[in-house]
Structures are given as C-alpha cells and as structure tokens.
CSV table of C-alpha atoms in Angstrom, one decimal:
chain,number,residue,atom,x,y,z
Q,1,MET,CA,-33.3,-8.2,6.2
Q,2,ILE,CA,-30.0,-10.7,5.5
Q,3,LEU,CA,-28.5,-7.6,3.1
Q,4,LEU,CA,-30.0,-4.8,5.7
Q,5,LEU,CA,-28.1,-6.5,8.5
Q,6,ALA,CA,-24.5,-7.2,6.4
Q,7,CYS,CA,-25.1,-3.7,5.4
Q,8,LEU,CA,-24.8,-2.3,9.1
Q,9,LEU,CA,-22.5,-4.4,9.6
Q,10,ILE,CA,-20.1,-3.3,7.2
Q,11,TRP,CA,-21.3,0.6,8.3
Q,12,ILE,CA,-20.5,-0.1,11.9
Q,13,PRO,CA,-16.7,0.0,12.0
Q,14,ILE,CA,-16.7,3.8,10.0
Q,15,TYR,CA,-20.0,4.8,11.9
Q,16,MET,CA,-17.4,4.4,15.2
Q,17,VAL,CA,-14.5,6.1,13.7
Q,18,VAL,CA,-16.5,9.2,12.7
Q,19,SER,CA,-18.6,9.6,16.1
Q,20,GLY,CA,-15.8,9.2,17.7
Q,21,CYS,CA,-13.9,12.2,16.5
Q,22,PHE,CA,-16.6,13.9,18.3
Q,23,MET,CA,-15.6,12.5,21.6
Q,24,ARG,CA,-13.1,12.9,24.7
Q,25,GLY,CA,-10.2,10.8,25.2
Q,26,GLU,CA,-11.3,9.6,28.9
Q,27,GLU,CA,-14.9,8.9,27.4
Q,28,LEU,CA,-13.2,6.7,24.8
Q,29,LYS,CA,-11.1,5.2,27.7
Q,30,GLU,CA,-13.8,4.7,29.3
Q,31,TYR,CA,-16.0,2.3,25.8
Q,32,ILE,CA,-12.7,1.0,24.5
Q,33,GLY,CA,-10.1,1.0,27.0
Q,34,VAL,CA,-10.9,-2.9,28.0
Q,35,VAL,CA,-9.1,-3.6,24.7
Q,36,LEU,CA,-6.4,-1.3,24.9
Q,37,ASP,CA,-5.5,-2.0,28.1
Q,38,GLN,CA,-5.9,-5.9,28.1
Q,39,GLY,CA,-8.0,-5.6,31.0
Q,40,ASN,CA,-11.3,-7.1,31.3
Q,41,GLY,CA,-14.9,-6.6,30.3
Q,42,TYR,CA,-17.0,-6.0,26.9
Q,43,VAL,CA,-16.2,-3.0,24.3
Q,44,ALA,CA,-19.3,-0.7,24.5
Q,45,TRP,CA,-20.3,2.2,22.2
Q,46,PRO,CA,-22.7,4.7,22.4
Q,47,LEU,CA,-25.4,6.1,19.8
Q,48,LEU,CA,-24.1,9.1,19.7
Q,49,PRO,CA,-21.2,11.2,22.4
Q,50,ILE,CA,-22.2,11.9,26.3
Q,51,TYR,CA,-20.1,15.4,25.6
Q,52,PRO,CA,-19.5,15.8,21.9
Q,53,THR,CA,-16.4,18.4,21.4
Q,54,LEU,CA,-13.9,19.6,19.1
Q,55,LYS,CA,-10.8,19.3,21.2
Q,56,SER,CA,-9.3,16.5,19.1
Q,57,PHE,CA,-9.6,18.2,15.8
Q,58,VAL,CA,-7.5,21.1,17.5
Q,59,GLU,CA,-5.2,19.1,18.9
Q,60,LEU,CA,-4.4,17.2,15.7
Q,61,LEU,CA,-5.1,20.5,13.3
Q,62,PHE,CA,-3.1,23.0,15.5
Q,63,ASP,CA,-0.8,20.9,17.9
Q,64,ALA,CA,0.3,18.1,15.9
Q,65,PRO,CA,3.2,19.6,12.3
Q,66,GLN,CA,4.5,15.9,12.4
Q,67,PHE,CA,1.0,15.1,11.3
Q,68,PHE,CA,0.5,17.4,8.1
Q,69,VAL,CA,4.3,16.5,6.9
Q,70,MET,CA,3.5,12.7,6.7
Q,71,PHE,CA,0.4,13.8,5.4
Q,72,TRP,CA,2.9,15.7,2.8
Q,73,ASN,CA,5.2,12.5,2.5
Q,74,SER,CA,2.4,10.2,1.6
Q,75,CYS,CA,1.2,12.7,-1.1
Q,76,LYS,CA,5.3,13.0,-2.6
Q,77,GLN,CA,5.1,9.0,-2.7
Q,78,VAL,CA,1.8,8.1,-4.0
Q,79,LEU,CA,0.8,10.8,-6.5
Q,80,PRO,CA,3.9,10.0,-9.0
Q,81,ALA,CA,3.9,6.9,-7.9
Q,82,VAL,CA,0.7,6.7,-9.9
Q,83,PHE,CA,1.5,8.9,-12.2
Q,84,GLY,CA,4.4,7.1,-12.9
Q,85,GLN,CA,2.5,3.4,-13.2
Q,86,PHE,CA,0.6,5.4,-16.2
Q,87,LEU,CA,3.3,6.2,-17.8
Q,88,VAL,CA,5.3,2.4,-18.0
Q,89,ALA,CA,1.9,0.1,-17.4
Q,90,VAL,CA,0.0,1.3,-20.3
Q,91,PRO,CA,2.4,1.1,-23.1
Q,92,ALA,CA,3.8,-2.4,-21.3
Q,93,ALA,CA,0.3,-3.7,-20.9
Q,94,TRP,CA,-0.8,-2.3,-24.9
Q,95,SER,CA,1.9,-3.7,-26.3
Q,96,PHE,CA,1.6,-7.2,-24.2
Q,97,ALA,CA,-2.1,-7.2,-25.2
Q,98,ARG,CA,-1.6,-6.5,-29.3
Q,99,PHE,CA,2.0,-7.3,-30.2
Q,100,ARG,CA,3.9,-10.2,-30.7
Q,101,PHE,CA,7.3,-11.2,-29.9
Q,102,PRO,CA,9.7,-13.8,-28.7
Q,103,PHE,CA,8.9,-15.1,-25.4
Q,104,LYS,CA,6.0,-12.5,-25.0
Q,105,LYS,CA,4.4,-15.9,-22.7
Q,106,PHE,CA,7.6,-16.3,-20.5
Q,107,LEU,CA,7.4,-12.8,-19.9
Q,108,PHE,CA,3.8,-12.5,-19.0
Q,109,TYR,CA,4.4,-15.6,-16.7
Q,110,ILE,CA,7.3,-13.9,-14.7
Q,111,TYR,CA,4.9,-10.8,-14.3
Q,112,ILE,CA,2.3,-12.8,-12.9
Q,113,ILE,CA,4.5,-14.7,-10.6
Q,114,LEU,CA,6.2,-11.4,-9.7
Q,115,MET,CA,2.1,-9.9,-8.4
Q,116,ILE,CA,1.5,-13.1,-6.2
Q,117,LEU,CA,4.6,-12.7,-4.2
Q,118,PRO,CA,4.2,-11.2,-1.1
Q,119,PHE,CA,6.7,-8.0,-0.4
Q,120,GLN,CA,8.1,-10.6,1.9
Q,121,VAL,CA,9.5,-12.4,-0.2
Q,122,THR,CA,11.4,-10.2,-2.2
Q,123,ILE,CA,12.0,-7.5,0.4
Q,124,VAL,CA,16.0,-8.2,0.6
Q,125,SER,CA,16.4,-8.0,-2.8
Q,126,SER,CA,14.8,-5.4,-3.0
Q,127,TYR,CA,16.6,-3.7,-0.6
Q,128,LEU,CA,19.9,-4.7,-1.9
Q,129,VAL,CA,18.8,-2.6,-5.0
Q,130,LEU,CA,18.1,0.1,-3.7
Q,131,ASN,CA,20.4,0.4,-1.4
Q,132,HIS,CA,22.7,0.1,-4.8
Q,133,LEU,CA,21.2,2.5,-6.6
Q,134,HIS,CA,21.6,4.9,-2.9
Q,135,ILE,CA,18.3,5.9,-2.9
Q,136,LEU,CA,17.3,4.6,0.4
Q,137,ASP,CA,15.9,6.6,3.4
Q,138,THR,CA,14.5,9.1,0.1
Q,139,HIS,CA,11.1,9.3,-1.3
Q,140,LEU,CA,12.4,7.5,-4.3
Q,141,ALA,CA,13.0,4.2,-2.8
Q,142,ILE,CA,8.8,4.1,-2.3
Q,143,ILE,CA,8.1,5.7,-5.2
Q,144,LEU,CA,10.7,3.5,-7.9
Q,145,PRO,CA,9.9,-0.4,-6.4
Q,146,ALA,CA,6.0,1.2,-7.5
Q,147,ILE,CA,6.1,2.6,-10.8
Q,148,PHE,CA,7.2,-1.1,-11.7
Q,149,SER,CA,4.7,-3.1,-10.0
Q,150,THR,CA,3.8,-5.8,-11.9
Q,151,PHE,CA,-0.2,-5.2,-11.1
Q,152,PRO,CA,-1.2,-2.5,-13.3
Q,153,VAL,CA,0.3,-4.0,-15.9
Q,154,PHE,CA,-1.6,-7.6,-15.2
Q,155,ILE,CA,-5.0,-5.7,-15.1
Q,156,MET,CA,-4.9,-3.2,-18.1
Q,157,THR,CA,-3.3,-6.1,-20.3
Q,158,LYS,CA,-7.1,-8.3,-19.6
Q,159,PHE,CA,-9.0,-4.7,-20.6
Q,160,PHE,CA,-6.5,-4.4,-23.8
Q,161,LYS,CA,-7.5,-7.6,-25.1
Q,162,GLY,CA,-11.3,-7.0,-24.9
Q,163,ILE,CA,-10.8,-4.4,-27.8
Q,164,PRO,CA,-11.7,-6.4,-31.2
Q,165,GLU,CA,-9.1,-6.4,-33.4
Q,166,GLU,CA,-11.3,-6.3,-36.6
Q,167,LEU,CA,-11.4,-2.0,-35.4
Q,168,MET,CA,-7.5,-2.1,-35.4
Q,169,GLU,CA,-7.7,-3.8,-39.1
Q,170,ALA,CA,-9.9,-0.8,-40.1
Q,171,ALA,CA,-8.0,1.8,-38.7
Q,172,ARG,CA,-4.8,0.3,-40.4
Q,173,LEU,CA,-7.0,-0.3,-43.7
Q,174,ASP,CA,-7.8,3.4,-43.1
Q,175,GLY,CA,-3.9,4.4,-43.1
Q,176,ALA,CA,-3.5,5.0,-39.1
Q,177,GLY,CA,-0.1,3.7,-37.6
Q,178,GLU,CA,0.1,2.3,-34.9
Q,179,ALA,CA,0.8,4.9,-32.8
Q,180,TYR,CA,-2.0,6.4,-33.3
Q,181,ILE,CA,-3.9,3.6,-32.7
Q,182,PHE,CA,-2.7,3.2,-29.5
Q,183,PHE,CA,-3.4,6.7,-28.4
Q,184,ARG,CA,-6.5,7.4,-30.3
Q,185,ILE,CA,-8.3,4.2,-30.3
Q,186,GLY,CA,-6.1,1.8,-27.3
Q,187,ILE,CA,-6.4,4.4,-24.7
Q,188,PRO,CA,-10.0,5.7,-24.6
Q,189,LEU,CA,-11.7,2.4,-25.1
Q,190,GLY,CA,-9.3,0.8,-22.4
Q,191,ASN,CA,-9.9,4.1,-20.1
Q,192,ALA,CA,-11.7,2.0,-17.6
Q,193,GLY,CA,-9.5,-0.4,-17.4
Q,194,ILE,CA,-6.7,2.2,-16.9
Q,195,ILE,CA,-8.3,4.2,-14.4
Q,196,SER,CA,-9.0,1.3,-12.3
Q,197,ALA,CA,-5.9,-0.4,-11.8
Q,198,LEU,CA,-5.0,3.2,-11.2
Q,199,ILE,CA,-7.6,3.3,-8.3
Q,200,LEU,CA,-6.4,0.3,-7.3
Q,201,SER,CA,-3.0,1.1,-6.8
Q,202,PHE,CA,-3.5,4.1,-5.2
Q,203,ILE,CA,-5.1,2.7,-2.1
Q,204,GLU,CA,-2.7,0.5,-2.1
Q,205,LEU,CA,-0.2,2.4,-2.1
Q,206,TRP,CA,-2.1,5.2,0.0
Q,207,ASN,CA,-2.1,2.3,3.3
Q,208,CYS,CA,1.1,0.6,2.5
Q,209,ILE,CA,3.0,-0.1,5.4
Q,210,GLU,CA,5.9,-2.8,5.2
Q,211,GLN,CA,7.5,-0.8,3.0
Q,212,PRO,CA,8.1,2.7,4.5
Q,213,LEU,CA,9.3,1.0,7.7
Q,214,THR,CA,11.9,-1.1,5.8
Q,215,PHE,CA,13.4,1.2,3.5
Q,216,LEU,CA,12.5,4.6,4.8
Q,217,ARG,CA,15.2,4.4,8.5
Q,218,ASP,CA,14.7,8.4,8.4
Q,219,LYS,CA,11.6,9.2,10.5
Q,220,SER,CA,11.1,12.5,8.3
Q,221,TYR,CA,10.1,10.8,4.8
Q,222,TRP,CA,7.7,8.8,6.6
Q,223,PRO,CA,4.1,8.5,5.3
Q,224,LEU,CA,0.8,9.0,7.4
Q,225,SER,CA,0.2,5.3,7.3
Q,226,LEU,CA,2.6,5.3,9.9
Q,227,TYR,CA,1.1,7.5,11.8
Q,228,LEU,CA,-1.4,5.7,13.3
Q,229,PRO,CA,0.9,3.2,14.9
Q,230,GLN,CA,3.0,5.8,16.9
Q,231,ILE,CA,-0.2,6.7,18.6
Q,232,SER,CA,-0.5,6.4,22.3
Q,233,VAL,CA,-3.2,5.5,25.0
Q,234,ASP,CA,-3.5,9.2,25.7
Q,235,ASN,CA,-4.6,10.1,22.2
Q,236,LEU,CA,-7.2,8.1,21.5
Q,237,GLY,CA,-9.1,11.2,20.2
Q,238,VAL,CA,-6.7,12.4,17.7
Q,239,SER,CA,-6.1,8.5,16.2
Q,240,PHE,CA,-10.0,8.8,15.2
Q,241,ILE,CA,-9.2,12.0,13.6
Q,242,ALA,CA,-6.4,11.0,12.2
Q,243,SER,CA,-8.3,7.9,11.1
Q,244,MET,CA,-10.5,9.4,9.3
Q,245,ILE,CA,-8.2,12.1,7.7
Q,246,MET,CA,-6.9,9.1,6.1
Q,247,MET,CA,-9.5,7.2,4.7
Q,248,LEU,CA,-11.3,10.4,3.7
Q,249,PRO,CA,-8.7,10.7,0.1
Q,250,ALA,CA,-9.0,6.7,-0.9
Q,251,VAL,CA,-12.7,6.7,0.1
Q,252,LEU,CA,-13.2,9.8,-2.2
Q,253,ILE,CA,-11.0,8.6,-5.5
Q,254,PHE,CA,-12.8,5.1,-5.0
Q,255,LEU,CA,-16.3,7.1,-5.0
Q,256,LYS,CA,-15.5,9.2,-7.7
Q,257,GLY,CA,-13.9,6.1,-9.9
Q,258,GLN,CA,-16.7,3.8,-9.4
Q,259,GLU,CA,-18.2,4.5,-12.7
Q,260,TYR,CA,-14.9,3.5,-14.0
Q,261,LEU,CA,-14.9,0.5,-11.5
Q,262,GLU,CA,-18.4,-0.8,-12.9
Q,263,GLN,CA,-17.4,-0.3,-16.4
Q,264,GLY,CA,-14.0,-2.0,-16.2
Q,265,ILE,CA,-16.0,-5.0,-14.1
Q,266,VAL,CA,-18.1,-5.3,-16.9
Q,267,ALA,CA,-16.0,-5.0,-20.1
Q,268,SER,CA,-13.9,-8.1,-18.1
Q,269,GLY,CA,-16.6,-10.1,-18.7
Q,270,ILE,CA,-17.4,-9.5,-22.6
Q,271,LYS,CA,-16.1,-11.6,-25.0
Q,272,GLN,CA,-15.4,-11.3,-28.5
C-alpha cells in the first residue's frame, strides 16, 4: 500500500501535464489560476477535462513557429554534444582505468573536483574562454563545454575498471594489441557504462537552462528548455503541450536505455 501511494504521487504531475493538454486555457486558469495570480484559495484538478479540446495543440504546432526553431536548436546542441562526449570520454576513461602514467591519480582527482563543482562556480572562467574563442552566441558555446564534461569520464572509468585484468592478459598472450583490446573487448564489455553515462548526459543537456541563458544572448539560438519560461498565463494550454513534447524525448530515451542502466548498476556492484 505504501509503495502504491508513492507511485501515485510520482505519477500525479505526469497525469496533470497529459490531461492539461486537452483543457482550454480558461479551464486551466480556473483550476490553477490561484497559484499563478498569487491569490487566495486552493488548487483543484479534475479527474478528466470537462470540455476536452485540441485547441492548444493547434496553437502550438501551427501558430508558434518559434517552438520548432527552439526544438531544432536543442537537437543541434544536444546530439553533437553527446556524440562528442562518446569520442572524448570513452578513450579518456579507458586510459584512467587500464593504463599507468605519471600524475594519473592527481589528474583524476581534478576530474572529480571539476565534476562536483556547480556551474555557478565556473561560469566566469567558462564565459571568458568561450569569448576568447569567439564562439559566444553560437551552438558551439553549448556543445564544446559539454563535449569535455568530466561526468561521463568518471562514470565510464568505474565500469572499465570492472573488466577483469586476466581477460586483458589472455588477449595480449594471443597477440592482441592495445587498440584491438580497446575496440573489441573494452567497448563491448563496457557498453552498459557507456550508454548509461550518455543517457544521463542527454537528459541533463536536454533540460539545461543556465548555460543557454549565460552563453546565448541571441534568442535565435535558444533551446527548447528556454521556451516554457516565456509562456504567459494567457497561454497555459500551450505550456502544457510544450511541456509534454519536451518531456517525450528524455522519457523515450530513458525507457529505451533502461536495460543498460540496470546492467550498469549491477556491474558497478560486482567486484573481482
């Protein structure tokens, strides 16, 4: 019963978003206008819309070209960033996990420190670097810092360390080189960690707000995560539709990669 109640509490916001997509703006203002207008009273929410309508869908999908611009901006920023993380983080994590080199622990500690630092701490230095590279107000201002994010390296390193060393030694005895071991053993056995890190990075980048607000002054480059704050009280129906559309890619990718996330959690708990 306790678990059932907890599940219901988790699903309530999702249900409100989905059902709110089929309500008129006037009906939404009647239910939650108390919060938005900072008035007195209580928020109410019906089990089903009283007057279901698709008006909000039409307003967003046919009368709001800015929404599609920001949606494709998100795709242009997030997808290259995640692909770049794969190209950079995978070999970096493999090096930290399987090789010995000078100052290895020191460099990895720096990675950990940079990972736990909030964005507000590094905002000035990041802004100065991007300004020096003359890529502010471009998609690269979001893509480039994300490619060299330390979080995927930290996660993947833990998974690569879990690969038994005896397997590497057996491959070397059979004449396999380091590149062969990396591509044919390391990446296949560490795919759960790689996919887990990339899924988490996608969700973080898809929903990021502070970086675009700081590095993108030109609104034509703004991603979809900055669309919702611009919606006024008069367009409540549109806000619910936009919220659902923005939520769908992250949810679908999470569900598609749920098996890999579970494998990654199991793998992280196995010790040789």
